Amino acid sequence: MFCIAKLINISKIFPQSNVAVLEKFNLDIGYNESIAIMGASGSGKTTLLSILGLLDSPNQGQYFLHDKEILQLSHQHKAKIRNTMFGFVFQSHLLIPHYTCLENCALPLYYRGLVPREAHEKAESVLSALGLQELSKRLPHQLSGGQQQRVSIARAMVTKPQILLADEPTSALDTATKEEVLDLLFTLAEERKFSLVMVTHDQTVANRCSRIIQLNKQVLC
Ligand SMILES: Nc1ncnc2c1ncn2[C@@H]1O[C@H](COP(=O)(O)OP(=O)(O)OP(=O)(O)O)[C@@H](O)[C@H]1O
Ligand SMILES: [Mg+2]
């Protein structure tokens, strides 16, 4: 198998809201490919990223990572895979307001159990690689929207993810900033050889990916 991740016949039902999304959904994610996920609001794009990133479980189906079925693994084991394999970038940067940019970047490494000094060194080096070193001592509210999103990309990079999951990463940005953030994402994907799965409502953003997957509207159940 030449893919890093494979979803087979994945279905997700939310009984609380009586909706079924991703009915018997299949997806192969290749090494170092970029995939855009598009579809109407409520079609299950964020749900799909949550399942891929092991933040949520489907009701049915199989999920292989590096050819190993992972849905049956313990909560703890899944958390470990999440922390080592995936990076996340969201529409809103979700930086912790009272942490500096450096501390925000180091956060996934604290979760990994690194001592602060080691975590800060690694975070500093990622911030420098992305040209953001001058922001490291600032708090998130002291940054522009584009800078905040760049710092959240740096935070996602710090664990060297194999798959980066991005949920509408540019939808809150103006056109020029959007292009800059996209350039950064695609350059990093090329240099660091991770696969990129990006949700977007914007066709021009989707067109930059190697493949576009269209999700169908949710069904009431
Ligand atoms: N935790 C939950 N509990 C109940 N229903 C949920 C939950 N999460 C999502 N849903 C429902 O599942 C459907 C898909 O939600 P999802 O957030 O995946 O859509 P989306 O395609 O990302 O939409 P948008 O483009 O608006 O972000 C929606 O109808 C939503 O209300
Ligand atoms: Mg969404």
GROMACS .gro file of N, CA and C and ligand atoms in nm, residues 14-19 21 39-48 56 91 167-168 199 201 215 218, ligand 1:
model
  106
   14PHE      N    1  -2.437   1.144   1.433
   14PHE     CA    2  -2.449   1.220   1.558
   14PHE      C    3  -2.593   1.205   1.606
   15PRO      N    4  -2.621   1.110   1.697
   15PRO     CA    5  -2.760   1.089   1.740
   15PRO      C    6  -2.819   1.215   1.803
   16GLN      N    7  -2.733   1.294   1.872
   16GLN     CA    8  -2.783   1.414   1.940
   16GLN      C    9  -2.848   1.511   1.841
   17SER      N   10  -2.791   1.518   1.719
   17SER     CA   11  -2.847   1.612   1.622
   17SER      C   12  -2.915   1.541   1.506
   18ASN      N   13  -2.931   1.408   1.518
   18ASN     CA   14  -2.999   1.328   1.414
   18ASN      C   15  -2.939   1.346   1.276
   19VAL      N   16  -2.807   1.356   1.268
   19VAL     CA   17  -2.748   1.367   1.135
   19VAL      C   18  -2.645   1.257   1.111
   21VAL      N   19  -2.322   1.190   0.866
   21VAL     CA   20  -2.227   1.248   0.770
   21VAL      C   21  -2.129   1.137   0.733
   39GLY      N   22  -1.709   2.123   0.048
   39GLY     CA   23  -1.847   2.077   0.068
   39GLY      C   24  -1.924   2.182   0.145
   40ALA      N   25  -2.056   2.172   0.136
   40ALA     CA   26  -2.142   2.270   0.201
   40ALA      C   27  -2.121   2.268   0.353
   41SER      N   28  -2.161   2.375   0.417
   41SER     CA   29  -2.156   2.381   0.561
   41SER      C   30  -2.240   2.267   0.619
   42GLY      N   31  -2.184   2.193   0.713
   42GLY     CA   32  -2.256   2.081   0.773
   42GLY      C   33  -2.235   1.949   0.700
   43SER      N   34  -2.154   1.950   0.593
   43SER     CA   35  -2.135   1.825   0.517
   43SER      C   36  -2.037   1.730   0.585
   44GLY      N   37  -1.969   1.774   0.690
   44GLY     CA   38  -1.886   1.684   0.767
   44GLY      C   39  -1.736   1.704   0.748
   45LYS      N   40  -1.696   1.819   0.701
   45LYS     CA   41  -1.552   1.844   0.675
   45LYS      C   42  -1.472   1.843   0.804
   46THR      N   43  -1.520   1.919   0.903
   46THR     CA   44  -1.449   1.923   1.032
   46THR      C   45  -1.455   1.786   1.100
   47THR      N   46  -1.570   1.718   1.086
   47THR     CA   47  -1.582   1.584   1.142
   47THR      C   48  -1.478   1.491   1.081
   48LEU      N   49  -1.459   1.503   0.950
   48LEU     CA   50  -1.360   1.419   0.882
   48LEU      C   51  -1.219   1.446   0.935
   56ASP      N   52  -1.188   1.226   1.719
   56ASP     CA   53  -1.323   1.170   1.724
   56ASP      C   54  -1.319   1.032   1.657
   91GLN      N   55  -0.910   2.737   1.187
   91GLN     CA   56  -0.951   2.866   1.131
   91GLN      C   57  -0.910   2.980   1.224
  167ASP      N   58  -0.801   2.319   0.912
  167ASP     CA   59  -0.944   2.345   0.896
  167ASP      C   60  -0.967   2.493   0.865
  168GLU      N   61  -0.992   2.522   0.741
  168GLU     CA   62  -1.013   2.660   0.693
  168GLU      C   63  -0.905   2.754   0.745
  199VAL      N   64  -0.923   2.174   0.476
  199VAL     CA   65  -1.063   2.207   0.452
  199VAL      C   66  -1.070   2.351   0.405
  201HIS      N   67  -1.352   2.649   0.187
  201HIS     CA   68  -1.470   2.682   0.107
  201HIS      C   69  -1.428   2.758  -0.019
  215LEU      N   70  -1.735   1.673  -0.031
  215LEU     CA   71  -1.824   1.598   0.058
  215LEU      C   72  -1.969   1.632   0.025
  218GLN      N   73  -2.504   1.650   0.445
  218GLN     CA   74  -2.544   1.558   0.551
  218GLN      C   75  -2.686   1.503   0.527
  222LIG     N1   76  -2.032   1.688   1.853
  222LIG     C1   77  -2.141   1.695   1.776
  222LIG     N2   78  -2.263   1.663   1.824
  222LIG     C2   79  -2.372   1.666   1.747
  222LIG     N3   80  -2.372   1.702   1.618
  222LIG     C3   81  -2.254   1.736   1.562
  222LIG     C4   82  -2.133   1.734   1.639
  222LIG     N4   83  -2.031   1.772   1.558
  222LIG     C5   84  -2.086   1.797   1.438
  222LIG     N5   85  -2.220   1.775   1.441
  222LIG     C6   86  -2.312   1.790   1.327
  222LIG     O1   87  -2.259   1.718   1.216
  222LIG     C7   88  -2.275   1.792   1.096
  222LIG     C8   89  -2.138   1.811   1.033
  222LIG     O2   90  -2.062   1.902   1.112
  222LIG     P1   91  -1.918   1.954   1.069
  222LIG     O3   92  -1.873   2.048   1.173
  222LIG     O4   93  -1.833   1.838   1.037
  222LIG     O5   94  -1.953   2.032   0.932
  222LIG     P2   95  -1.859   2.118   0.837
  222LIG     O6   96  -1.870   2.058   0.700
  222LIG     O7   97  -1.725   2.133   0.896
  222LIG     O8   98  -1.935   2.259   0.835
  222LIG     P3   99  -1.876   2.410   0.827
  222LIG     O9  100  -1.840   2.432   0.681
  222LIG    O10  101  -1.991   2.494   0.869
  222LIG    O11  102  -1.760   2.419   0.920
  222LIG     C9  103  -2.347   1.921   1.135
  222LIG    O12  104  -2.484   1.904   1.111
  222LIG    C10  105  -2.321   1.934   1.283
  222LIG    O13  106  -2.427   2.000   1.347
   0.00000   0.00000   0.00000
